[in-house]
């Protein structure tokens, strides 16, 4: 791999020499905790610190002895893909007492540990903060009791705490996602997808209970991801008379032949407006009594906590683990305890107690029946999920719909990507809700010029969220050669706006249509693109629909490939990934799968780099690891092919390891979309459709739509922390058209993480590392709050 950029900041200024860091997992377990532990251990050792495991959470800290043990690089090998927490977790009553914390302080001081990385929920993190606040007093007591001397008390006078939130419920304020949530959603959606097939066969209704005693995130997002008919969550109890409304809706969808099945999702903490629990049995009996439907109950329980972590959770946990060590290195005696969080696509540091207090405010608002306040306090992400679900799940009667008299066409362009269908469903239903007539174009611009255009109704997109590929059909054909015919079809169907869902070809198509406006008035309409491609190579967006599903396919396959070598002699696997010239899948997939190297076009390499990688892997194989993993992007280098790299590693590794190669191919493009892609596609497409509606109103003059400005032809993309509309013409400067990639790509900053965690000496750009921020409070206005009361 190429040498690091000299402009990046080296770690010499952030040495951990002489420091001792301990990592523990506390409270409930969550998939991805092991990835976080691995990242803390390896990053800590990398910067020269001593790193300790504390086994069994706070109980191990109180008991001491072998529960607090120094970690080595090898001790965290092969734990990335393991669910739960390898170092154990326990609820500890003793730590809640002063005597228990005194024992814990003594055990830490004996080993010189003054830096704690705590992975757990709000209870665990609150306990850590109390421990920190009491630290100097506890040391004073230990001196008085003669258990430590005054020098030790002086030397270890300050305890530093950094938290990471491990919780499948995603119930901690200040972070968009907690470690384990995405994996729990994977388990739920796997079950829902399986249930839907049997429910369809028998025309059944299924009532599913998912975890979430105090937080409805899992229920809400899984309902959004599978298109559930009804969802019940603690933050937004249904209005009085909800039973009748729900039964009416279920009956209407069956009687009109729209569906053969119904799915109702209930959070375990669901309540009505009188704080009375709503149970799955109550819902089942209600459906049977009122409608006579064949109804079954499924309680998912601890299945949601189990299994291997998703790619998202591994990457999130690895990023947070590294950031936590950086935070500990930079902390001073006056720095408040912080928690490492995720905002959009950015790692941020927030004061721990601000987040805890806000989390407690949510529960207080719910106890006081201020449910709208509770939703707002949960944060913008939760609120947007709820709004989007309501928009898509509950169709207004025709009489209540606005009449816009606008026709909007939707098409998919480029290669298929998982999540495209969820995006189409979302756009169609939002468009209909806003009074538009929606038209589906089959087979992209090829189908457009051939006239494969027909109106698409609300019921036509039922059940689309879980479908892989593109149900509309998609082609790579660009519009330039067929402008006359496409303009003719636009005229014929009176198309007033276009929504294009696709990859790099979709971006090129919009540029061509924009250029053609000078010749064809038909293209002087609002046009917007939503990025959908496994390659994640569209300029203007950090993420594309489909990329997460592809990453999960890569990660799962790499896990299985590595497992195939279990118990055999030492073996290295060379894996080729898709992505064209974009190295996103190879790099981020490598981070999620624990790769030793990932070769990409964006980071040029030569034979000396290859040789250095082989030698590095050979040394590791001699001493510790049994299996190696090397990823190669399909177009990283025309001469250093997958076969060449395989043969090089085979030859140079003789006597130490043998090699196998695997080309993953189109399996990365297929399969059911991941929960992330379903929800990302749903939300981004809904936002795009709302933009279209706004632009149609703005550009409607003298009986027609006429949009001829740059900002009427946009790409909607995720940029750092927000979804942003950007005129496509302004993105041209950011684009390498020859290699079909953006000139700057955010994920390149993650590559050093993979190298560090694979034991390479490299540099790491810490210029983006979080300064301590404050929690953004998405509070209701006074008028809203009084109305809610």
CSV table of C-alpha atoms in Angstrom, one decimal, residues 1-3 572 596-599 603 605-621 629-631 645 648-649 652 657 751 754-755 758 760:
chain,number,residue,atom,x,y,z
A,1,UNK,CA,0.0,0.0,0.0
A,2,UNK,CA,1.2,3.5,-0.7
A,3,UNK,CA,3.0,5.6,1.8
A,572,UNK,CA,-4.1,-16.1,3.3
A,596,UNK,CA,-4.6,-7.0,6.5
A,597,UNK,CA,-4.5,-5.0,3.3
A,598,UNK,CA,-6.8,-3.5,0.7
A,599,UNK,CA,-5.6,-2.4,-2.7
A,603,UNK,CA,-4.0,5.0,-3.3
A,605,UNK,CA,0.9,1.1,-5.0
A,606,UNK,CA,3.9,-0.6,-6.6
A,607,UNK,CA,5.8,-3.8,-6.3
A,608,UNK,CA,7.7,-2.6,-3.2
A,609,UNK,CA,4.4,-1.9,-1.4
A,610,UNK,CA,3.2,-5.4,-2.3
A,611,UNK,CA,6.5,-6.9,-1.1
A,612,UNK,CA,6.3,-5.0,2.2
A,613,UNK,CA,2.8,-6.2,2.7
A,614,UNK,CA,3.8,-9.8,2.1
A,615,UNK,CA,6.7,-9.5,4.5
A,616,UNK,CA,4.5,-7.9,7.1
A,617,UNK,CA,1.9,-10.7,6.9
A,618,UNK,CA,4.6,-13.3,6.9
A,619,UNK,CA,5.9,-12.0,10.2
A,620,UNK,CA,2.4,-12.0,11.7
A,621,UNK,CA,1.8,-15.5,10.5
A,629,UNK,CA,-7.2,-11.4,4.5
A,630,UNK,CA,-6.3,-9.2,1.5
A,631,UNK,CA,-8.9,-7.3,-0.5
A,645,UNK,CA,-1.3,-10.7,-6.3
A,648,UNK,CA,3.0,-13.2,-5.5
A,649,UNK,CA,1.7,-14.0,-2.0
A,652,UNK,CA,6.6,-15.4,-1.1
A,657,UNK,CA,1.3,-19.9,4.6
A,751,UNK,CA,-7.9,3.7,5.5
A,754,UNK,CA,-7.6,-0.4,8.9
A,755,UNK,CA,-3.8,-0.3,8.6
A,758,UNK,CA,-3.7,-4.6,11.1
A,760,UNK,CA,1.0,-1.3,10.2
